Amino acid sequence: MQALSFKPVRQPLRFYAVVPDADWVERMVQAGADTVQLRNKTLQGAALRAEIERCVAACAGTQTQLFINDYWQQAIEAGAYGVHLGQEDMDDADLAAIARAGLRLGLSTHSVAELDRALAVRPSYVASGAVFPTTTKQMPTAPQGLDNLRRYVAQAGNTPVVAIGGIDLHNAAEVLAAGAASLAVVRAVTEAADPAAAVKAFQALWA
C-alpha cells in the first residue's frame, strides 16, 4: 500500500461524539463538542449527500471538527473536514484522492497488526477499541482493555489515539490515564438525559 501523509488535526480531538444524523451533529456543534463523526448506515444517494452537506454547513465557522464515516467520495464533494474509515474500507477507498483533497483521515484499529497497517499511511489519527464491551455495533474482536490501549498508544507514537467502545463518565478518566488523546462515545451522549451537559462533563476531563 502506498505510503501517504494526511494533514494533522487542526486542534486536539478530545471529546469525540459519534452520532447518527445531521440533527445530532447540529446538537453537538451547539454544545461545543471538539469533534463529531457522522455515522449513518441507512441513507443513500441524494439523501445521503444532503445529510453530509448539512453536517458540513453546521460545522462551518465553528471549532467542531467533522469526520464522515465511510462515505469518502461524498465527504470530498461536500468539503468535509475529514473521513473516518474502517480496516475493510482501506482496501476500497482511494486514499490518495482523500489526501489530495486535503481531508484528514482517521482509521479504526483493533489489534497490533491493524495498527501497523493504519500507521503505514500516516493518518491524522487512529481509533483503537473497543476498549470496553459495547452494544452499539458488532465488534470483530473482544474488548481490548486498558493494558492493550497503553500498548497501542506507545505503538502509535506521535499519531493521536482515539479510544472508543463502552466509554462513559465512570471510566473516562482511566482511559485518558492510559494515554488516549481523545474519547469517542456514542451512547454516553445519544442516550444522555441532557446531551449538552454530557459534552461539558466530558470536556471538563481536559480542564
Coordinates of N, CA and C in Angstrom, one line a residue:
M1 N 0.8 -1.2 0.0 CA 0.0 0.0 0.0 C 0.9 1.2 0.0
Q2 N 0.5 2.2 -0.8 CA 1.3 3.4 -1.0 C 1.3 4.2 0.3
A3 N 2.5 4.6 0.8 CA 2.7 5.4 2.0 C 2.2 6.8 1.6
L4 N 1.3 7.4 2.4 CA 0.8 8.7 2.2 C 1.0 9.5 3.4
S5 N 0.6 10.7 3.4 CA 0.7 11.6 4.6 C -0.5 12.5 4.6
F6 N -1.3 12.4 5.7 CA -2.5 13.2 5.8 C -2.3 14.4 6.8
K7 N -3.0 15.4 6.5 CA -2.9 16.6 7.4 C -3.1 16.2 8.8
P8 N -2.4 16.8 9.8 CA -2.7 16.6 11.2 C -4.0 17.4 11.5
V9 N -4.6 16.9 12.6 CA -5.9 17.6 13.0 C -5.5 19.1 13.4
R10 N -6.5 19.9 13.2 CA -6.3 21.4 13.4 C -6.1 21.7 14.9
Q11 N -6.8 20.9 15.7 CA -6.8 21.1 17.2 C -7.0 19.7 17.8
P12 N -6.7 19.6 19.1 CA -6.8 18.2 19.7 C -8.3 17.7 19.5
L13 N -8.4 16.4 19.3 CA -9.7 15.8 19.0 C -10.5 15.8 20.3
R14 N -9.9 15.5 21.4 CA -10.5 15.4 22.8 C -11.9 14.7 22.8
F15 N -13.0 15.5 23.1 CA -14.3 14.8 23.2 C -14.8 14.6 21.7
Y16 N -15.1 13.3 21.4 CA -15.4 12.9 20.0 C -16.7 12.2 20.0
A17 N -17.8 12.9 19.6 CA -19.1 12.3 19.5 C -19.4 11.6 18.2
V18 N -19.8 10.4 18.3 CA -20.2 9.6 17.1 C -21.7 9.5 17.0
V19 N -22.3 10.2 16.0 CA -23.8 10.4 16.0 C -24.4 10.0 14.7
P20 N -25.7 9.7 14.7 CA -26.3 9.0 13.5 C -26.8 10.0 12.4
D21 N -27.0 11.2 12.7 CA -27.6 12.1 11.7 C -27.3 13.6 11.9
A22 N -27.7 14.4 10.9 CA -27.4 15.8 10.9 C -28.0 16.5 12.1
D23 N -29.2 16.1 12.6 CA -29.8 16.7 13.7 C -28.8 16.6 14.9
W24 N -28.3 15.4 15.1 CA -27.3 15.2 16.2 C -26.0 16.0 16.0
V25 N -25.6 16.0 14.8 CA -24.4 16.8 14.5 C -24.6 18.3 14.9
E26 N -25.7 18.8 14.6 CA -26.1 20.2 14.9 C -26.1 20.4 16.4
R27 N -26.7 19.4 17.1 CA -26.8 19.5 18.6 C -25.4 19.5 19.2
M28 N -24.5 18.7 18.6 CA -23.1 18.6 19.2 C -22.3 19.9 18.9
V29 N -22.6 20.5 17.7 CA -21.9 21.7 17.4 C -22.4 22.8 18.4
Q30 N -23.7 22.9 18.7 CA -24.3 23.8 19.6 C -23.7 23.6 21.0
A31 N -23.4 22.4 21.3 CA -22.9 22.0 22.7 C -21.4 22.3 22.8
G32 N -20.8 22.6 21.6 CA -19.4 22.9 21.6 C -18.5 21.7 21.6
A33 N -18.9 20.5 21.1 CA -18.1 19.3 21.0 C -16.8 19.6 20.2
D34 N -15.7 19.1 20.6 CA -14.5 19.3 19.9 C -14.5 18.6 18.5
T35 N -15.0 17.4 18.5 CA -15.0 16.6 17.3 C -16.3 15.8 17.2
V36 N -16.8 15.7 15.9 CA -18.1 14.9 15.8 C -17.9 14.1 14.5
Q37 N -18.5 12.9 14.5 CA -18.5 12.0 13.4 C -19.9 11.6 13.0
L38 N -20.2 11.8 11.7 CA -21.5 11.3 11.2 C -21.3 9.8 10.8
R39 N -22.0 9.0 11.5 CA -22.0 7.5 11.2 C -23.4 7.1 10.9
N40 N -23.8 7.2 9.6 CA -25.1 6.9 9.1 C -25.1 5.7 8.2
K41 N -25.8 4.7 8.5 CA -25.8 3.4 7.7 C -27.1 3.2 6.9
T42 N -28.0 4.2 6.9 CA -29.3 4.0 6.3 C -29.5 4.8 5.0
L43 N -29.0 6.0 5.0 CA -29.2 6.9 3.8 C -28.4 6.5 2.6
Q44 N -28.9 6.8 1.4 CA -28.2 6.6 0.2 C -28.4 7.7 -0.8
G45 N -27.6 7.8 -1.8 CA -27.9 8.7 -2.9 C -28.0 10.2 -2.5
A46 N -29.0 10.8 -3.1 CA -29.2 12.3 -2.9 C -29.5 12.6 -1.4
A47 N -30.2 11.7 -0.7 CA -30.5 11.9 0.7 C -29.2 11.9 1.5
L48 N -28.3 11.0 1.2 CA -27.0 10.9 1.9 C -26.2 12.2 1.7
R49 N -26.1 12.6 0.4 CA -25.4 13.8 0.1 C -25.9 15.0 0.8
A50 N -27.2 15.1 0.8 CA -27.8 16.3 1.5 C -27.5 16.2 3.0
E51 N -27.5 15.1 3.6 CA -27.2 14.9 5.0 C -25.8 15.3 5.3
I52 N -24.9 14.9 4.5 CA -23.5 15.3 4.7 C -23.3 16.7 4.5
E53 N -23.9 17.3 3.5 CA -23.8 18.8 3.2 C -24.3 19.6 4.4
R54 N -25.4 19.1 5.0 CA -26.0 19.8 6.2 C -25.0 19.7 7.3
C55 N -24.3 18.6 7.5 CA -23.4 18.4 8.6 C -22.2 19.4 8.4
V56 N -21.7 19.5 7.1 CA -20.6 20.4 6.8 C -21.0 21.8 7.1
A57 N -22.2 22.2 6.7 CA -22.7 23.5 7.0 C -22.8 23.8 8.5
A58 N -23.2 22.8 9.2 CA -23.4 23.0 10.7 C -22.1 23.3 11.4
C59 N -21.0 22.7 10.8 CA -19.7 22.8 11.5 C -18.9 24.0 10.9
A60 N -19.3 24.5 9.8 CA -18.6 25.7 9.2 C -18.5 26.8 10.1
G61 N -17.3 27.4 10.3 CA -17.1 28.5 11.1 C -17.1 28.3 12.6
T62 N -17.1 27.0 13.0 CA -17.1 26.6 14.4 C -15.7 25.9 14.7
Q63 N -15.5 25.6 15.9 CA -14.3 24.8 16.3 C -14.5 23.3 16.2
T64 N -15.7 22.9 15.9 CA -16.0 21.4 15.9 C -15.5 20.8 14.6
Q65 N -14.7 19.8 14.7 CA -14.1 19.1 13.6 C -15.0 17.9 13.2
L66 N -15.4 17.9 11.9 CA -16.4 16.9 11.4 C -15.7 15.9 10.6
F67 N -15.9 14.6 11.0 CA -15.5 13.5 10.2 C -16.7 12.7 9.7
I68 N -16.6 12.2 8.4 CA -17.7 11.5 7.8 C -17.3 10.0 7.8
N69 N -18.1 9.1 8.4 CA -17.8 7.7 8.4 C -18.0 7.1 7.0
D70 N -17.1 6.4 6.5 CA -17.2 5.5 5.3 C -17.3 6.3 4.0
Y71 N -18.2 7.3 3.9 CA -18.5 7.8 2.5 C -17.5 8.9 2.1
W72 N -16.4 8.5 1.7 CA -15.3 9.4 1.4 C -15.5 10.2 0.2
Q73 N -16.1 9.6 -0.8 CA -16.4 10.4 -2.1 C -17.3 11.6 -1.8
Q74 N -18.4 11.3 -1.1 CA -19.4 12.4 -0.7 C -18.7 13.4 0.2
A75 N -17.9 12.9 1.1 CA -17.2 13.8 2.0 C -16.3 14.8 1.3
I76 N -15.6 14.3 0.3 CA -14.8 15.2 -0.6 C -15.6 16.2 -1.3
E77 N -16.7 15.7 -1.9 CA -17.6 16.6 -2.7 C -18.2 17.7 -1.8
A78 N -18.5 17.4 -0.6 CA -19.2 18.3 0.3 C -18.2 19.2 1.0
G79 N -16.9 18.9 0.9 CA -15.9 19.7 1.6 C -15.8 19.5 3.0
A80 N -16.0 18.2 3.4 CA -15.9 17.9 4.9 C -14.5 18.1 5.4
Y81 N -14.3 18.2 6.7 CA -13.0 18.3 7.3 C -12.2 17.0 7.2
G82 N -12.9 15.9 7.4 CA -12.2 14.6 7.5 C -13.1 13.4 7.2
V83 N -12.5 12.3 7.0 CA -13.1 11.0 6.8 C -12.6 10.0 7.8
H84 N -13.5 9.1 8.2 CA -13.1 8.0 9.1 C -13.4 6.7 8.4
L85 N -12.5 5.8 8.3 CA -12.6 4.5 7.6 C -12.3 3.4 8.5
G86 N -13.0 2.3 8.3 CA -12.6 1.0 8.9 C -11.5 0.3 8.2
Q87 N -11.0 -0.8 8.8 CA -10.0 -1.5 8.1 C -10.4 -2.0 6.7
E88 N -11.6 -2.6 6.6 CA -12.0 -3.1 5.4 C -12.2 -2.0 4.3
D89 N -12.5 -0.8 4.7 CA -12.6 0.3 3.8 C -11.3 0.7 3.2
M90 N -10.2 0.4 3.9 CA -8.9 0.8 3.3 C -8.6 0.1 2.0
D91 N -9.2 -1.0 1.8 CA -9.0 -1.8 0.6 C -9.6 -1.1 -0.6
D92 N -10.7 -0.5 -0.4 CA -11.5 0.1 -1.5 C -11.4 1.6 -1.7
A93 N -11.2 2.3 -0.6 CA -11.1 3.8 -0.7 C -9.9 4.2 -1.4
D94 N -10.0 5.4 -2.1 CA -8.9 6.0 -2.8 C -8.2 6.9 -1.8
L95 N -7.3 6.4 -1.1 CA -6.6 7.2 0.0 C -5.9 8.4 -0.6
A96 N -5.3 8.2 -1.8 CA -4.6 9.3 -2.4 C -5.5 10.4 -2.8
A97 N -6.7 10.1 -3.2 CA -7.7 11.1 -3.5 C -8.1 11.9 -2.3
I98 N -8.3 11.2 -1.2 CA -8.6 11.8 0.1 C -7.5 12.8 0.5
A99 N -6.3 12.3 0.4 CA -5.1 13.1 0.8 C -5.0 14.4 -0.1
R100 N -5.2 14.2 -1.4 CA -5.1 15.3 -2.4 C -6.2 16.3 -2.1
A101 N -7.3 15.9 -1.6 CA -8.4 16.8 -1.4 C -8.2 17.6 -0.1
G102 N -7.2 17.2 0.7 CA -6.9 17.9 1.9 C -7.7 17.5 3.1
L103 N -8.4 16.4 3.0 CA -9.2 15.9 4.2 C -8.3 15.2 5.2
R104 N -8.6 15.3 6.4 CA -8.0 14.5 7.5 C -8.5 13.1 7.4
L105 N -7.7 12.1 7.8 CA -8.1 10.7 7.8 C -8.0 10.1 9.2
G106 N -9.0 9.4 9.6 CA -9.0 8.6 10.8 C -9.2 7.2 10.4
L107 N -8.5 6.2 11.1 CA -8.7 4.8 10.8 C -8.9 4.0 12.0
S108 N -9.9 3.1 11.9 CA -10.2 2.2 13.0 C -9.1 1.1 13.1
T109 N -8.8 0.7 14.3 CA -7.9 -0.4 14.5 C -8.3 -1.2 15.7
H110 N -8.0 -2.6 15.7 CA -8.4 -3.4 16.8 C -7.3 -4.4 17.2
S111 N -6.1 -4.2 16.7 CA -5.0 -5.1 17.1 C -3.7 -4.4 16.7
V112 N -2.6 -5.0 17.1 CA -1.3 -4.5 16.8 C -1.1 -4.5 15.3
A113 N -1.5 -5.6 14.6 CA -1.4 -5.7 13.2 C -2.2 -4.7 12.4
E114 N -3.4 -4.4 12.9 CA -4.2 -3.4 12.2 C -3.7 -2.0 12.4
L115 N -3.1 -1.8 13.6 CA -2.5 -0.5 13.9 C -1.3 -0.3 13.0
D116 N -0.5 -1.3 12.8 CA 0.7 -1.2 11.9 C 0.2 -0.8 10.5
R117 N -0.8 -1.5 10.1 CA -1.3 -1.2 8.7 C -1.8 0.2 8.6
A118 N -2.5 0.7 9.6 CA -3.1 2.0 9.6 C -1.9 3.1 9.6
L119 N -1.0 2.9 10.5 CA 0.1 3.8 10.6 C 1.0 4.0 9.4
A120 N 0.9 2.9 8.5 CA 1.7 2.9 7.3 C 1.3 4.0 6.3
V121 N 0.0 4.4 6.4 CA -0.5 5.5 5.5 C -0.5 6.9 6.2
R122 N 0.1 6.9 7.4 CA 0.3 8.2 8.1 C -1.1 9.0 8.3
P123 N -2.0 8.4 8.9 CA -3.3 9.0 9.1 C -3.2 10.2 10.1
S124 N -4.3 11.0 10.1 CA -4.4 12.1 11.1 C -4.5 11.6 12.5
Y125 N -5.2 10.4 12.6 CA -5.4 9.8 13.9 C -5.7 8.3 13.7
V126 N -5.6 7.5 14.7 CA -6.1 6.2 14.7 C -7.1 6.0 15.9
A127 N -8.1 5.2 15.6 CA -9.1 4.9 16.7 C -8.8 3.4 17.1
S128 N -8.8 3.2 18.4 CA -8.5 1.9 19.0 C -9.6 1.4 19.9
G129 N -10.0 0.2 19.7 CA -11.1 -0.3 20.6 C -11.6 -1.6 20.0
A130 N -12.7 -2.1 20.6 CA -13.4 -1.5 21.7 C -12.7 -1.7 23.0
V131 N -12.5 -0.6 23.7 CA -11.8 -0.6 25.0 C -12.6 -1.5 26.0
F132 N -13.9 -1.2 26.1 CA -14.8 -2.0 27.0 C -15.9 -2.6 26.1
P133 N -16.7 -3.5 26.7 CA -17.8 -4.0 26.0 C -18.8 -2.9 25.5
T134 N -19.3 -3.1 24.3 CA -20.2 -2.1 23.7 C -21.3 -2.8 23.0
T135 N -22.5 -2.2 23.0 CA -23.7 -2.7 22.3 C -24.0 -2.0 21.1
T136 N -23.2 -1.0 20.7 CA -23.6 -0.1 19.6 C -23.3 -0.7 18.2
K137 N -22.4 -1.7 18.2 CA -22.1 -2.3 16.9 C -21.5 -3.7 17.2
Q138 N -21.5 -4.6 16.3 CA -20.9 -5.9 16.4 C -19.4 -5.8 16.2
M139 N -18.6 -6.1 17.2 CA -17.2 -5.9 17.2 C -16.5 -7.2 16.7
P140 N -15.5 -7.0 15.8 CA -14.8 -8.2 15.3 C -13.9 -8.9 16.3
T141 N -13.6 -8.1 17.4 CA -12.6 -8.7 18.4 C -13.2 -8.5 19.8
A142 N -12.6 -9.2 20.8 CA -13.1 -9.0 22.2 C -12.6 -7.6 22.7
P143 N -13.3 -7.1 23.7 CA -12.8 -5.8 24.3 C -11.3 -5.8 24.5
Q144 N -10.7 -4.7 24.2 CA -9.2 -4.7 24.2 C -8.6 -4.4 25.6
G145 N -9.4 -3.6 26.4 CA -8.9 -3.3 27.8 C -7.9 -2.2 27.8
L146 N -7.6 -1.8 29.0 CA -6.7 -0.6 29.2 C -5.2 -1.0 28.9
D147 N -4.8 -2.2 29.2 CA -3.4 -2.6 29.0 C -3.1 -2.6 27.5
N148 N -4.0 -3.2 26.7 CA -3.8 -3.1 25.3 C -3.8 -1.7 24.7
L149 N -4.7 -0.9 25.3 CA -4.7 0.5 24.9 C -3.4 1.2 25.1
R150 N -2.8 0.9 26.3 CA -1.5 1.5 26.6 C -0.4 1.1 25.5
R151 N -0.5 -0.2 25.1 CA 0.4 -0.7 24.1 C 0.2 0.1 22.8
Y152 N -1.1 0.2 22.4 CA -1.4 0.9 21.1 C -0.9 2.3 21.1
V153 N -1.1 3.0 22.3 CA -0.7 4.4 22.4 C 0.9 4.5 22.2
A154 N 1.6 3.6 22.8 CA 3.1 3.6 22.6 C 3.4 3.3 21.2
Q155 N 2.7 2.3 20.6 CA 3.0 1.9 19.2 C 2.7 3.1 18.2
A156 N 1.7 3.9 18.5 CA 1.2 5.0 17.6 C 2.2 6.1 17.6
G157 N 3.0 6.3 18.7 CA 3.9 7.4 18.7 C 3.3 8.7 18.7
N158 N 3.6 9.5 17.7 CA 3.0 10.9 17.7 C 1.6 11.0 17.0
T159 N 1.1 9.8 16.5 CA -0.2 9.8 16.0 C -1.3 9.8 17.1
P160 N -2.2 10.7 17.1 CA -3.2 10.7 18.2 C -4.0 9.4 18.2
V161 N -4.3 8.9 19.4 CA -5.1 7.7 19.5 C -6.5 8.1 20.1
V162 N -7.5 7.7 19.4 CA -8.9 7.9 19.9 C -9.4 6.6 20.4
A163 N -9.7 6.6 21.7 CA -10.2 5.4 22.4 C -11.7 5.4 22.1
I164 N -12.2 4.2 21.8 CA -13.7 4.0 21.6 C -14.2 2.7 22.1
G165 N -15.4 2.7 22.5 CA -16.0 1.4 22.9 C -16.3 1.3 24.4
G166 N -17.6 1.5 24.7 CA -18.0 1.4 26.1 C -17.5 2.5 27.1
I167 N -17.1 3.6 26.5 CA -16.6 4.7 27.4 C -17.7 5.6 27.9
D168 N -17.7 5.8 29.2 CA -18.7 6.7 29.8 C -18.0 7.6 30.8
L169 N -18.7 8.4 31.5 CA -18.1 9.3 32.5 C -17.5 8.5 33.7
H170 N -17.9 7.3 33.9 CA -17.4 6.5 35.0 C -16.0 5.9 34.7
N171 N -15.7 5.7 33.5 CA -14.4 5.1 33.2 C -13.5 6.0 32.3
A172 N -14.0 7.2 32.0 CA -13.3 8.1 31.0 C -11.9 8.5 31.6
A173 N -11.8 8.8 32.9 CA -10.5 9.3 33.4 C -9.4 8.2 33.3
E174 N -9.8 7.0 33.5 CA -8.8 5.9 33.4 C -8.4 5.7 32.0
V175 N -9.3 5.9 31.1 CA -8.9 5.8 29.6 C -7.9 6.8 29.2
L176 N -8.2 8.1 29.7 CA -7.2 9.1 29.4 C -5.9 8.9 30.1
A177 N -5.9 8.3 31.3 CA -4.7 8.0 32.0 C -3.9 6.9 31.3
A178 N -4.5 6.1 30.5 CA -3.8 5.1 29.7 C -3.1 5.7 28.5
G179 N -3.4 7.0 28.2 CA -2.6 7.7 27.2 C -3.5 8.1 26.0
A180 N -4.8 7.8 26.0 CA -5.6 8.2 24.8 C -5.6 9.7 24.7
A181 N -5.6 10.2 23.5 CA -5.7 11.6 23.2 C -7.1 12.1 23.2
S182 N -8.0 11.2 22.9 CA -9.4 11.5 22.6 C -10.3 10.4 23.1
L183 N -11.5 10.8 23.5 CA -12.5 9.8 23.9 C -13.7 9.9 22.9
A184 N -13.9 8.8 22.2 CA -15.1 8.7 21.3 C -16.2 8.0 22.0
V185 N -17.4 8.6 21.9 CA -18.6 8.0 22.6 C -19.8 8.0 21.7
V186 N -20.7 7.1 21.9 CA -21.9 7.0 21.2 C -23.0 7.2 22.2
R187 N -23.3 6.1 22.9 CA -24.5 6.1 23.8 C -24.3 7.1 25.0
A188 N -23.1 7.4 25.4 CA -22.9 8.3 26.5 C -23.4 9.7 26.2
V189 N -23.6 10.0 24.9 CA -24.2 11.3 24.6 C -25.6 11.1 24.0
T190 N -25.8 10.1 23.1 CA -27.1 10.0 22.4 C -28.2 9.5 23.4
E191 N -27.8 8.8 24.4 CA -28.7 8.3 25.4 C -28.7 9.1 26.7
A192 N -28.0 10.2 26.7 CA -27.9 11.0 27.9 C -29.2 11.8 28.1
A193 N -29.6 12.0 29.3 CA -30.7 12.8 29.6 C -30.6 14.3 29.2
D194 N -29.3 14.8 29.3 CA -29.0 16.1 28.8 C -27.7 16.0 28.0
P195 N -27.8 15.8 26.7 CA -26.6 15.6 25.9 C -25.6 16.8 26.0
A196 N -26.1 18.0 26.0 CA -25.2 19.1 26.1 C -24.4 19.1 27.4
A197 N -25.1 18.8 28.5 CA -24.4 18.7 29.7 C -23.4 17.6 29.7
A198 N -23.7 16.5 29.0 CA -22.7 15.4 28.9 C -21.5 15.8 28.2
V199 N -21.6 16.6 27.1 CA -20.5 17.1 26.4 C -19.6 17.9 27.4
K200 N -20.2 18.8 28.1 CA -19.4 19.6 29.0 C -18.7 18.8 30.1
A201 N -19.4 17.8 30.6 CA -18.8 16.9 31.7 C -17.6 16.2 31.1
F202 N -17.7 15.7 29.9 CA -16.5 15.0 29.3 C -15.4 16.0 29.1
Q203 N -15.7 17.2 28.6 CA -14.7 18.2 28.3 C -14.0 18.6 29.5
A204 N -14.6 18.6 30.6 CA -14.0 19.0 31.9 C -12.8 18.1 32.3
L205 N -12.8 16.9 31.7 CA -11.7 16.0 32.0 C -10.4 16.5 31.5
W206 N -10.4 17.4 30.5 CA -9.2 18.0 29.9 C -8.9 19.4 30.6
A207 N -9.7 19.8 31.5 CA -9.5 21.2 32.0 C -8.3 21.2 32.9

